[in-house]
PDB file of C-alpha atoms in Angstrom:
ATOM      1  CA  MET A 484     103.984 136.745   8.028  1.00  0.00           C
ATOM      2  CA  ARG A 485     107.237 139.178   7.887  1.00  0.00           C
ATOM      3  CA  ALA A 486      87.330 152.970  -6.827  1.00  0.00           C
ATOM      4  CA  ILE A 487      86.301 154.795  -7.686  1.00  0.00           C
ATOM      5  CA  HIS A 488      84.596 157.006  -5.976  1.00  0.00           C
ATOM      6  CA  GLY A 489      82.486 159.376  -8.424  1.00  0.00           C
ATOM      7  CA  ARG A 490      82.823 157.638 -11.307  1.00  0.00           C
ATOM      8  CA  ARG A 491      80.561 154.643 -13.543  1.00  0.00           C
ATOM      9  CA  LEU A 492      82.406 151.652 -14.145  1.00  0.00           C
ATOM     10  CA  PRO A 493      82.354 150.107 -17.558  1.00  0.00           C
ATOM     11  CA  GLY A 494      80.394 147.526 -18.012  1.00  0.00           C
ATOM     12  CA  TRP A 495      82.630 144.818 -17.547  1.00  0.00           C
ATOM     13  CA  ALA A 496      83.264 145.949 -14.162  1.00  0.00           C
ATOM     14  CA  ILE A 497      79.726 145.863 -13.427  1.00  0.00           C
ATOM     15  CA  GLY A 498      79.893 142.508 -14.001  1.00  0.00           C
ATOM     16  CA  ALA A 499      82.844 142.130 -11.785  1.00  0.00           C
ATOM     17  CA  ALA A 500      80.455 143.792  -8.962  1.00  0.00           C
ATOM     18  CA  LEU A 501      78.082 141.694  -9.236  1.00  0.00           C
ATOM     19  CA  ALA A 502      80.416 139.004  -8.131  1.00  0.00           C
ATOM     20  CA  VAL A 503      81.355 140.605  -4.633  1.00  0.00           C
ATOM     21  CA  SER A 504      79.267 137.976  -3.226  1.00  0.00           C
ATOM     22  CA  ALA A 505      80.207 134.962  -4.977  1.00  0.00           C
ATOM     23  CA  ALA A 506      81.900 133.202  -3.526  1.00  0.00           C
ATOM     24  CA  PRO A 507      81.401 129.464  -2.422  1.00  0.00           C
ATOM     25  CA  ALA A 508      82.653 127.925   0.660  1.00  0.00           C
ATOM     26  CA  LEU A 509      81.185 124.316   1.869  1.00  0.00           C
ATOM     27  CA  ALA A 510      79.424 124.471   5.013  1.00  0.00           C
ATOM     28  CA  GLN A 511      80.563 128.265   5.766  1.00  0.00           C
ATOM     29  CA  SER A 512      77.769 131.475   6.154  1.00  0.00           C
ATOM     30  CA  ASP A 513      76.447 133.453   3.710  1.00  0.00           C
ATOM     31  CA  ARG A 514      75.641 135.832   5.975  1.00  0.00           C
ATOM     32  CA  MET A 515      78.038 138.877   6.153  1.00  0.00           C
ATOM     33  CA  GLU A 516      79.131 140.062   9.445  1.00  0.00           C
ATOM     34  CA  PRO A 517      80.764 142.679  11.235  1.00  0.00           C
ATOM     35  CA  MET A 518      84.032 142.096  12.377  1.00  0.00           C
ATOM     36  CA  ALA A 519      86.726 144.267  14.326  1.00  0.00           C
ATOM     37  CA  THR A 520      89.360 145.845  12.051  1.00  0.00           C
ATOM     38  CA  PRO A 521      92.112 143.016  12.291  1.00  0.00           C
ATOM     39  CA  ALA A 522      95.765 144.431  13.286  1.00  0.00           C
ATOM     40  CA  GLN A 523      97.841 144.920  10.457  1.00  0.00           C
ATOM     41  CA  PRO A 524     101.028 145.552  12.032  1.00  0.00           C
ATOM     42  CA  THR A 525     103.264 145.119   8.696  1.00  0.00           C
ATOM     43  CA  ALA A 526     100.632 146.564   6.016  1.00  0.00           C
ATOM     44  CA  ILE A 527     103.124 149.406   4.954  1.00  0.00           C
ATOM     45  CA  PRO A 528     100.899 152.793   3.058  1.00  0.00           C
ATOM     46  CA  LEU A 529     101.554 153.057  -0.350  1.00  0.00           C
ATOM     47  CA  ASN A 530     101.066 157.133   0.104  1.00  0.00           C
ATOM     48  CA  THR A 531      98.783 157.049  -3.076  1.00  0.00           C
ATOM     49  CA  GLY A 532      96.907 159.336  -1.160  1.00  0.00           C
ATOM     50  CA  THR A 533      93.452 159.323   0.093  1.00  0.00           C
ATOM     51  CA  LEU A 534      90.157 157.891  -2.097  1.00  0.00           C
ATOM     52  CA  PRO A 535      89.051 161.675  -2.414  1.00  0.00           C
ATOM     53  CA  GLY A 536      85.818 162.412  -1.308  1.00  0.00           C
ATOM     54  CA  ALA A 537      85.510 159.765   0.813  1.00  0.00           C
ATOM     55  CA  THR A 538      83.020 159.941   3.578  1.00  0.00           C
ATOM     56  CA  ALA A 539      82.959 156.301   4.687  1.00  0.00           C
ATOM     57  CA  LYS A 540      85.771 154.761   6.994  1.00  0.00           C
ATOM     58  CA  GLU A 541      87.241 150.982   6.677  1.00  0.00           C
ATOM     59  CA  SER A 542      85.110 148.290   7.805  1.00  0.00           C
ATOM     60  CA  TRP A 543      85.645 144.319   7.736  1.00  0.00           C
ATOM     61  CA  HIS A 544      83.110 141.907   8.142  1.00  0.00           C
ATOM     62  CA  ARG A 545      83.278 137.767   8.206  1.00  0.00           C
ATOM     63  CA  GLN A 546      81.419 135.848   5.524  1.00  0.00           C
ATOM     64  CA  TYR A 547      81.923 132.144   4.109  1.00  0.00           C
ATOM     65  CA  GLY A 548      84.372 132.052   7.102  1.00  0.00           C
ATOM     66  CA  SER A 549      87.317 134.532   5.399  1.00  0.00           C
ATOM     67  CA  SER A 550      87.595 138.346   5.583  1.00  0.00           C
ATOM     68  CA  PHE A 551      86.712 141.068   3.907  1.00  0.00           C
ATOM     69  CA  ALA A 552      87.495 144.431   4.377  1.00  0.00           C
ATOM     70  CA  ARG A 553      85.254 147.850   2.390  1.00  0.00           C
ATOM     71  CA  ASN A 554      85.663 151.615   2.293  1.00  0.00           C
ATOM     72  CA  VAL A 555      89.131 151.269   1.523  1.00  0.00           C
ATOM     73  CA  THR A 556      90.291 154.611   1.540  1.00  0.00           C
ATOM     74  CA  ASP A 557      94.322 154.420   2.187  1.00  0.00           C
ATOM     75  CA  ALA A 558      96.386 151.893   0.214  1.00  0.00           C
ATOM     76  CA  THR A 559      98.295 149.285   2.008  1.00  0.00           C
ATOM     77  CA  LEU A 560     101.114 146.971   0.721  1.00  0.00           C
ATOM     78  CA  THR A 561     102.081 143.297   3.411  1.00  0.00           C
ATOM     79  CA  PRO A 562     104.993 141.214   3.002  1.00  0.00           C
ATOM     80  CA  PHE A 563     105.369 137.782   3.461  1.00  0.00           C
ATOM     81  CA  LEU A 564     107.991 136.626   2.682  1.00  0.00           C
ATOM     82  CA  PRO A 565     109.857 133.130   3.162  1.00  0.00           C
ATOM     83  CA  ASP A 566     112.518 131.581   4.956  1.00  0.00           C
ATOM     84  CA  PRO A 567     115.226 132.921   3.757  1.00  0.00           C
ATOM     85  CA  ALA A 568     117.213 129.617   3.647  1.00  0.00           C
ATOM     86  CA  LYS A 569     114.505 128.921   0.495  1.00  0.00           C
ATOM     87  CA  ALA A 570     113.562 132.435  -0.991  1.00  0.00           C
ATOM     88  CA  THR A 571     114.136 132.276  -5.045  1.00  0.00           C
ATOM     89  CA  GLY A 572     114.624 136.236  -5.330  1.00  0.00           C
ATOM     90  CA  THR A 573     111.054 136.134  -7.455  1.00  0.00           C
ATOM     91  CA  ALA A 574     108.016 138.400  -5.776  1.00  0.00           C
ATOM     92  CA  VAL A 575     104.518 138.363  -6.560  1.00  0.00           C
ATOM     93  CA  ILE A 576     101.775 140.937  -6.070  1.00  0.00           C
ATOM     94  CA  VAL A 577      98.918 139.734  -4.612  1.00  0.00           C
ATOM     95  CA  ALA A 578      95.328 141.282  -5.581  1.00  0.00           C
ATOM     96  CA  PRO A 579      92.266 140.531  -4.108  1.00  0.00           C
ATOM     97  CA  GLY A 580      88.977 140.347  -5.765  1.00  0.00           C
ATOM     98  CA  GLY A 581      85.023 142.070  -4.160  1.00  0.00           C
ATOM     99  CA  GLY A 582      84.095 143.428  -7.381  1.00  0.00           C
ATOM    100  CA  PHE A 583      86.313 146.781  -6.310  1.00  0.00           C
ATOM    101  CA  ARG A 584      83.502 147.158  -3.628  1.00  0.00           C
ATOM    102  CA  THR A 585      85.330 144.889  -0.877  1.00  0.00           C
ATOM    103  CA  LEU A 586      88.116 142.821  -0.628  1.00  0.00           C
ATOM    104  CA  SER A 587      88.441 138.956   0.543  1.00  0.00           C
ATOM    105  CA  MET A 588      91.813 139.527   2.013  1.00  0.00           C
ATOM    106  CA  SER A 589      91.387 135.867   3.290  1.00  0.00           C
ATOM    107  CA  ASN A 590      91.238 133.727   0.713  1.00  0.00           C
ATOM    108  CA  GLU A 591      91.976 135.499  -2.139  1.00  0.00           C
ATOM    109  CA  GLY A 592      94.903 137.456  -0.457  1.00  0.00           C
ATOM    110  CA  TRP A 593      96.740 136.729   2.876  1.00  0.00           C
ATOM    111  CA  ASP A 594      96.351 132.574   1.815  1.00  0.00           C
ATOM    112  CA  VAL A 595      97.591 133.150  -1.425  1.00  0.00           C
ATOM    113  CA  ALA A 596     100.695 135.269  -0.091  1.00  0.00           C
ATOM    114  CA  LYS A 597     101.315 132.202   2.311  1.00  0.00           C
ATOM    115  CA  ALA A 598     101.579 129.239  -0.240  1.00  0.00           C
ATOM    116  CA  LEU A 599     103.251 131.424  -1.840  1.00  0.00           C
ATOM    117  CA  ALA A 600     106.271 132.257   0.511  1.00  0.00           C
ATOM    118  CA  ASP A 601     106.022 128.604   1.599  1.00  0.00           C
ATOM    119  CA  ARG A 602     107.159 127.479  -2.298  1.00  0.00           C
ATOM    120  CA  GLY A 603     110.255 130.213  -1.603  1.00  0.00           C
ATOM    121  CA  VAL A 604     108.483 133.525  -3.180  1.00  0.00           C
ATOM    122  CA  ALA A 605     108.215 136.885  -1.613  1.00  0.00           C
ATOM    123  CA  ALA A 606     104.400 137.457  -1.335  1.00  0.00           C
ATOM    124  CA  PHE A 607     102.755 141.203  -1.181  1.00  0.00           C
ATOM    125  CA  VAL A 608      98.992 141.762  -0.367  1.00  0.00           C
ATOM    126  CA  LEU A 609      97.834 145.057  -2.769  1.00  0.00           C
ATOM    127  CA  LYS A 610      95.016 146.593  -0.583  1.00  0.00           C
ATOM    128  CA  TYR A 611      94.093 149.024  -3.068  1.00  0.00           C
ATOM    129  CA  ARG A 612      91.420 151.816  -2.836  1.00  0.00           C
ATOM    130  CA  LEU A 613      87.353 150.671  -2.762  1.00  0.00           C
ATOM    131  CA  ASN A 614      84.250 152.457  -4.263  1.00  0.00           C
ATOM    132  CA  GLN A 615      82.528 153.512  -1.207  1.00  0.00           C
ATOM    133  CA  THR A 616      79.638 151.483  -0.349  1.00  0.00           C
ATOM    134  CA  PRO A 617      77.086 152.814   2.660  1.00  0.00           C
ATOM    135  CA  ALA A 618      78.753 152.932   6.081  1.00  0.00           C
ATOM    136  CA  ASP A 619      76.638 150.203   8.024  1.00  0.00           C
ATOM    137  CA  MET A 620      76.194 146.793   7.288  1.00  0.00           C
ATOM    138  CA  ALA A 621      72.223 147.374   6.869  1.00  0.00           C
ATOM    139  CA  GLY A 622      72.857 149.723   3.946  1.00  0.00           C
ATOM    140  CA  PHE A 623      75.554 148.237   2.431  1.00  0.00           C
ATOM    141  CA  GLU A 624      73.819 144.883   2.031  1.00  0.00           C
ATOM    142  CA  ARG A 625      70.706 146.972   0.559  1.00  0.00           C
ATOM    143  CA  SER A 626      73.561 148.058  -1.778  1.00  0.00           C
ATOM    144  CA  MET A 627      74.339 144.473  -2.770  1.00  0.00           C
ATOM    145  CA  ARG A 628      70.520 143.523  -3.461  1.00  0.00           C
ATOM    146  CA  GLU A 629      69.996 146.113  -5.352  1.00  0.00           C
ATOM    147  CA  MET A 630      73.135 145.357  -7.476  1.00  0.00           C
ATOM    148  CA  PHE A 631      72.103 142.245  -8.400  1.00  0.00           C
ATOM    149  CA  SER A 632      68.686 143.042  -8.632  1.00  0.00           C
ATOM    150  CA  GLY A 633      69.950 143.413 -12.180  1.00  0.00           C
ATOM    151  CA  THR A 634      68.413 147.547 -11.863  1.00  0.00           C
ATOM    152  CA  VAL A 635      72.475 149.255 -12.131  1.00  0.00           C
ATOM    153  CA  PRO A 636      73.257 150.298 -15.284  1.00  0.00           C
ATOM    154  CA  ARG A 637      75.666 148.539 -17.908  1.00  0.00           C
ATOM    155  CA  PRO A 638      77.049 151.273 -19.713  1.00  0.00           C
ATOM    156  CA  ARG A 639      79.288 150.080 -23.119  1.00  0.00           C
ATOM    157  CA  PRO A 640      82.884 149.859 -22.671  1.00  0.00           C
ATOM    158  CA  ALA A 641      84.752 152.649 -24.378  1.00  0.00           C
ATOM    159  CA  PRO A 642      88.519 152.795 -24.917  1.00  0.00           C
ATOM    160  CA  GLY A 643      90.446 153.099 -22.634  1.00  0.00           C
ATOM    161  CA  ALA A 644      88.212 152.210 -20.415  1.00  0.00           C
ATOM    162  CA  ALA A 645      89.916 150.310 -18.161  1.00  0.00           C
ATOM    163  CA  ALA A 646      93.317 152.605 -17.443  1.00  0.00           C
ATOM    164  CA  ASN A 647      90.357 155.596 -17.209  1.00  0.00           C
ATOM    165  CA  ALA A 648      87.659 154.091 -14.977  1.00  0.00           C
ATOM    166  CA  LEU A 649      90.600 152.220 -12.711  1.00  0.00           C
ATOM    167  CA  ALA A 650      93.304 154.675 -12.317  1.00  0.00           C
ATOM    168  CA  PRO A 651      93.257 154.861  -8.549  1.00  0.00           C
ATOM    169  CA  GLN A 652      93.902 151.746  -8.446  1.00  0.00           C
ATOM    170  CA  ILE A 653      96.229 151.087 -10.995  1.00  0.00           C
ATOM    171  CA  ALA A 654      97.909 153.781  -9.592  1.00  0.00           C
ATOM    172  CA  ASP A 655      98.168 151.985  -5.841  1.00  0.00           C
ATOM    173  CA  ALA A 656      99.576 148.667  -8.408  1.00  0.00           C
ATOM    174  CA  ASN A 657     102.106 150.980  -9.604  1.00  0.00           C
ATOM    175  CA  ALA A 658     103.293 152.171  -5.929  1.00  0.00           C
ATOM    176  CA  ALA A 659     103.269 148.168  -4.766  1.00  0.00           C
ATOM    177  CA  PHE A 660     105.839 147.717  -7.766  1.00  0.00           C
ATOM    178  CA  ALA A 661     108.046 150.640  -7.204  1.00  0.00           C
ATOM    179  CA  LEU A 662     107.692 150.350  -3.117  1.00  0.00           C
ATOM    180  CA  ILE A 663     108.915 146.247  -3.641  1.00  0.00           C
ATOM    181  CA  ARG A 664     111.770 147.970  -6.526  1.00  0.00           C
ATOM    182  CA  SER A 665     113.056 150.115  -3.712  1.00  0.00           C
ATOM    183  CA  ARG A 666     113.688 147.665  -0.793  1.00  0.00           C
ATOM    184  CA  ALA A 667     114.635 144.557  -3.305  1.00  0.00           C
ATOM    185  CA  GLY A 668     117.685 144.125  -0.946  1.00  0.00           C
ATOM    186  CA  GLU A 669     116.555 144.163   1.948  1.00  0.00           C
ATOM    187  CA  TRP A 670     113.477 142.040   1.471  1.00  0.00           C
ATOM    188  CA  LYS A 671     115.563 139.431  -1.394  1.00  0.00           C
ATOM    189  CA  VAL A 672     113.947 140.343  -5.111  1.00  0.00           C
ATOM    190  CA  ASP A 673     115.277 140.526  -7.852  1.00  0.00           C
ATOM    191  CA  PRO A 674     113.870 143.794  -9.277  1.00  0.00           C
ATOM    192  CA  ASN A 675     113.136 141.851 -12.279  1.00  0.00           C
ATOM    193  CA  ARG A 676     111.578 139.222 -11.691  1.00  0.00           C
ATOM    194  CA  ILE A 677     108.272 140.569  -9.487  1.00  0.00           C
ATOM    195  CA  GLY A 678     105.066 139.183 -10.453  1.00  0.00           C
ATOM    196  CA  MET A 679     101.378 140.192 -10.159  1.00  0.00           C
ATOM    197  CA  ILE A 680      98.092 137.716  -9.395  1.00  0.00           C
ATOM    198  CA  GLY A 681      94.889 138.974  -9.193  1.00  0.00           C
ATOM    199  CA  PHE A 682      91.000 137.120  -8.360  1.00  0.00           C
ATOM    200  CA  SER A 683      87.834 138.632 -10.343  1.00  0.00           C
ATOM    201  CA  ALA A 684      88.198 142.514 -10.109  1.00  0.00           C
ATOM    202  CA  GLY A 685      91.874 142.091  -8.499  1.00  0.00           C
ATOM    203  CA  ALA A 686      92.759 140.124 -12.447  1.00  0.00           C
ATOM    204  CA  MET A 687      90.779 142.769 -14.235  1.00  0.00           C
ATOM    205  CA  LEU A 688      93.600 145.380 -12.458  1.00  0.00           C
ATOM    206  CA  THR A 689      96.143 142.987 -12.873  1.00  0.00           C
ATOM    207  CA  MET A 690      95.186 143.457 -16.160  1.00  0.00           C
ATOM    208  CA  ALA A 691      95.002 146.863 -17.121  1.00  0.00           C
ATOM    209  CA  THR A 692      97.896 147.811 -14.887  1.00  0.00           C
ATOM    210  CA  THR A 693     100.177 145.603 -17.309  1.00  0.00           C
ATOM    211  CA  LEU A 694      98.274 146.982 -20.135  1.00  0.00           C
ATOM    212  CA  ALA A 695      98.445 150.156 -18.777  1.00  0.00           C
ATOM    213  CA  ASN A 696     101.621 151.197 -20.381  1.00  0.00           C
ATOM    214  CA  GLY A 697     103.288 152.364 -17.223  1.00  0.00           C
ATOM    215  CA  PRO A 698     106.450 151.520 -14.356  1.00  0.00           C
ATOM    216  CA  ALA A 699     105.022 148.290 -13.150  1.00  0.00           C
ATOM    217  CA  ARG A 700     106.544 146.464 -16.217  1.00  0.00           C
ATOM    218  CA  PRO A 701     105.169 142.701 -14.221  1.00  0.00           C
ATOM    219  CA  ALA A 702     107.876 139.727 -14.557  1.00  0.00           C
ATOM    220  CA  PHE A 703     104.223 137.742 -15.348  1.00  0.00           C
ATOM    221  CA  ILE A 704     101.053 137.902 -13.931  1.00  0.00           C
ATOM    222  CA  GLY A 705      98.238 135.598 -12.820  1.00  0.00           C
ATOM    223  CA  ASP A 706      94.463 135.637 -13.819  1.00  0.00           C
ATOM    224  CA  VAL A 707      92.106 133.701 -11.819  1.00  0.00           C
ATOM    225  CA  TYR A 708      88.274 133.821 -12.705  1.00  0.00           C
ATOM    226  CA  GLY A 709      88.864 137.389 -14.060  1.00  0.00           C
ATOM    227  CA  PRO A 710      87.427 138.506 -17.302  1.00  0.00           C
ATOM    228  CA  LEU A 711      88.103 136.566 -20.045  1.00  0.00           C
ATOM    229  CA  ALA A 712      87.756 139.320 -22.917  1.00  0.00           C
ATOM    230  CA  ALA A 713      89.747 141.061 -24.909  1.00  0.00           C
ATOM    231  CA  MET A 714      90.909 144.079 -23.388  1.00  0.00           C
ATOM    232  CA  GLY A 715      92.990 145.746 -25.900  1.00  0.00           C
ATOM    233  CA  PRO A 716      95.985 145.883 -27.846  1.00  0.00           C
ATOM    234  CA  VAL A 717      98.789 143.062 -26.245  1.00  0.00           C
ATOM    235  CA  PRO A 718     101.534 144.694 -26.684  1.00  0.00           C
ATOM    236  CA  ALA A 719     105.195 142.690 -27.782  1.00  0.00           C
ATOM    237  CA  ASP A 720     106.504 142.489 -24.508  1.00  0.00           C
ATOM    238  CA  ALA A 721     103.905 141.585 -22.534  1.00  0.00           C
ATOM    239  CA  PRO A 722     104.972 139.201 -20.075  1.00  0.00           C
ATOM    240  CA  PRO A 723     103.802 135.534 -19.855  1.00  0.00           C
ATOM    241  CA  LEU A 724      99.706 135.153 -19.079  1.00  0.00           C
ATOM    242  CA  PHE A 725      98.792 132.989 -16.400  1.00  0.00           C
ATOM    243  CA  VAL A 726      94.845 131.995 -16.836  1.00  0.00           C
ATOM    244  CA  ALA A 727      91.983 129.923 -14.398  1.00  0.00           C
ATOM    245  CA  ILE A 728      88.424 129.755 -14.329  1.00  0.00           C
ATOM    246  CA  ALA A 729      86.145 127.480 -13.727  1.00  0.00           C
ATOM    247  CA  ALA A 730      83.633 126.532 -17.452  1.00  0.00           C
ATOM    248  CA  ASP A 731      80.924 127.180 -14.845  1.00  0.00           C
ATOM    249  CA  ASP A 732      81.753 130.860 -13.216  1.00  0.00           C
ATOM    250  CA  PRO A 733      78.439 132.425 -12.938  1.00  0.00           C
ATOM    251  CA  PHE A 734      80.492 135.852 -14.691  1.00  0.00           C
ATOM    252  CA  PHE A 735      82.902 135.285 -16.914  1.00  0.00           C
ATOM    253  CA  ALA A 736      83.074 131.855 -18.558  1.00  0.00           C
ATOM    254  CA  ASN A 737      80.749 132.787 -21.857  1.00  0.00           C
ATOM    255  CA  SER A 738      82.301 135.679 -23.519  1.00  0.00           C
ATOM    256  CA  GLY A 739      84.514 133.444 -25.502  1.00  0.00           C
ATOM    257  CA  PHE A 740      88.290 133.350 -24.958  1.00  0.00           C
ATOM    258  CA  GLY A 741      89.415 137.294 -26.676  1.00  0.00           C
ATOM    259  CA  LEU A 742      92.104 137.533 -23.825  1.00  0.00           C
ATOM    260  CA  ILE A 743      93.282 134.233 -24.923  1.00  0.00           C
ATOM    261  CA  GLU A 744      93.467 134.495 -28.550  1.00  0.00           C
ATOM    262  CA  SER A 745      95.144 138.231 -27.872  1.00  0.00           C
ATOM    263  CA  TRP A 746      97.781 136.652 -26.167  1.00  0.00           C
ATOM    264  CA  LYS A 747      98.421 134.112 -28.718  1.00  0.00           C
ATOM    265  CA  ALA A 748      98.565 136.191 -31.157  1.00  0.00           C
ATOM    266  CA  ALA A 749     100.726 138.162 -30.082  1.00  0.00           C
ATOM    267  CA  LYS A 750     102.806 135.662 -30.156  1.00  0.00           C
ATOM    268  CA  ARG A 751     103.572 136.155 -25.909  1.00  0.00           C
ATOM    269  CA  PRO A 752     103.126 132.947 -23.757  1.00  0.00           C
ATOM    270  CA  ALA A 753      99.811 132.548 -22.392  1.00  0.00           C
ATOM    271  CA  GLU A 754      98.899 129.292 -20.427  1.00  0.00           C
ATOM    272  CA  PHE A 755      95.304 128.343 -19.619  1.00  0.00           C
ATOM    273  CA  HIS A 756      93.069 126.644 -17.266  1.00  0.00           C
ATOM    274  CA  LEU A 757      89.546 125.930 -18.003  1.00  0.00           C
ATOM    275  CA  TYR A 758      88.063 124.018 -14.961  1.00  0.00           C
ATOM    276  CA  GLU A 759      84.970 122.711 -15.311  1.00  0.00           C
ATOM    277  CA  GLN A 760      83.577 123.397 -12.214  1.00  0.00           C
ATOM    278  CA  GLY A 761      84.565 125.632  -8.993  1.00  0.00           C
ATOM    279  CA  GLY A 762      81.834 128.457  -9.649  1.00  0.00           C
ATOM    280  CA  HIS A 763      83.575 131.779  -8.576  1.00  0.00           C
ATOM    281  CA  GLY A 764      85.628 132.848  -6.404  1.00  0.00           C
ATOM    282  CA  PHE A 765      86.753 129.262  -5.776  1.00  0.00           C
ATOM    283  CA  GLY A 766      90.299 131.258  -4.437  1.00  0.00           C
ATOM    284  CA  MET A 767      92.460 128.858  -1.810  1.00  0.00           C
ATOM    285  CA  TYR A 768      88.529 126.996  -0.487  1.00  0.00           C
ATOM    286  CA  PRO A 769      89.177 123.564  -0.184  1.00  0.00           C
ATOM    287  CA  LYS A 770      86.284 121.865  -2.709  1.00  0.00           C
ATOM    288  CA  PRO A 771      85.756 118.368  -4.632  1.00  0.00           C
ATOM    289  CA  THR A 772      86.055 120.217  -7.465  1.00  0.00           C
ATOM    290  CA  THR A 773      89.472 119.799  -9.871  1.00  0.00           C
ATOM    291  CA  SER A 774      89.371 124.282  -9.824  1.00  0.00           C
ATOM    292  CA  THR A 775      91.490 123.143  -6.200  1.00  0.00           C
ATOM    293  CA  GLY A 776      94.278 122.785  -8.154  1.00  0.00           C
ATOM    294  CA  TRP A 777      94.957 125.693 -10.135  1.00  0.00           C
ATOM    295  CA  PHE A 778      97.557 126.728  -7.359  1.00  0.00           C
ATOM    296  CA  ASP A 779      99.658 123.919  -7.659  1.00  0.00           C
ATOM    297  CA  ALA A 780      99.239 124.357 -11.779  1.00  0.00           C
ATOM    298  CA  PHE A 781      99.944 128.251 -10.892  1.00  0.00           C
ATOM    299  CA  ALA A 782     103.253 126.940  -8.735  1.00  0.00           C
ATOM    300  CA  ARG A 783     104.198 124.609 -11.299  1.00  0.00           C
ATOM    301  CA  TRP A 784     104.176 126.852 -14.325  1.00  0.00           C
ATOM    302  CA  MET A 785     106.596 129.395 -12.216  1.00  0.00           C
ATOM    303  CA  ASP A 786     108.727 126.845 -11.832  1.00  0.00           C
ATOM    304  CA  MET A 787     108.635 125.737 -15.805  1.00  0.00           C
ATOM    305  CA  HIS A 788     109.882 129.365 -16.369  1.00  0.00           C
ATOM    306  CA  GLY A 789     112.885 129.441 -13.425  1.00  0.00           C
ATOM    307  CA  TRP A 790     110.524 131.684 -11.564  1.00  0.00           C
ATOM    308  CA  LEU A 791     111.088 128.522  -8.462  1.00  0.00           C
ATOM    309  CA  LYS A 792     114.670 128.417  -9.118  1.00  0.00           C
ATOM    310  CA  ARG A 793     116.981 130.786  -6.941  1.00  0.00           C
ATOM    311  CA  ALA A 794     118.115 133.718  -8.374  1.00  0.00           C
ATOM    312  CA  GLY A 795     121.119 133.518 -10.156  1.00  0.00           C
TER     313      GLY A 795
END
């Protein structure tokens, strides 16, 4: 290995928040167990500022055999660089999910980044700022039960809701792209071949960053079990899009395919994998479903576009 405080999320984000605990890992406990914050010696501060009004400090817990962070108040980026002998010059920013309340750092972050580095891709795990949750585990679990109870308001999304509601997280993503480009020579990265992939809420952040017309300009994007509703007009130069979701996803599989249709209508490249089974949050967990093959499909898609070939 080389949030939004004080804001109400729109309806699509509430759906993602409900997905926080939906990551099914076979034979793994769903109990949330507090853990010490792991050493992160290679994490680079993004200097986007401490989350305004934050009072709870960053904390971590274990669930499903994986590590989760919550109450992230300062964003970081952790590089996973490939062996120079097989480095392609392509880079991918990895945005874990967790409903903007936690981050699935193992299953949707580090494990994805390691797999990309094995393919010659420089991967960077984005630990973006999150909504504040109760500092104590009991309070956090209680807040999650309340959320799952269905009593959380579901406001209707408004135009521009993604960019407005996710402003701190989009700022973190933009800073990640800027940092990689500023150190592209050191990290042997082609600044024009930086993509982004996100999971659940991280997929939402990936889409919002792409469509915000900001400085990120990803070369390609991956949306893994994120919302499938169209998020707004697709620009004429929108990046190639890879989407993977399970048909039995309880949160996002029954709202149509507006996102795919909007990309096709804009005549932009889109690849869509609808797996029969897999649920939500499968990430890098090994499961007896074809959804486990999503990463190989993503790698083949990258290879088809030339991003796994060494930059000229």
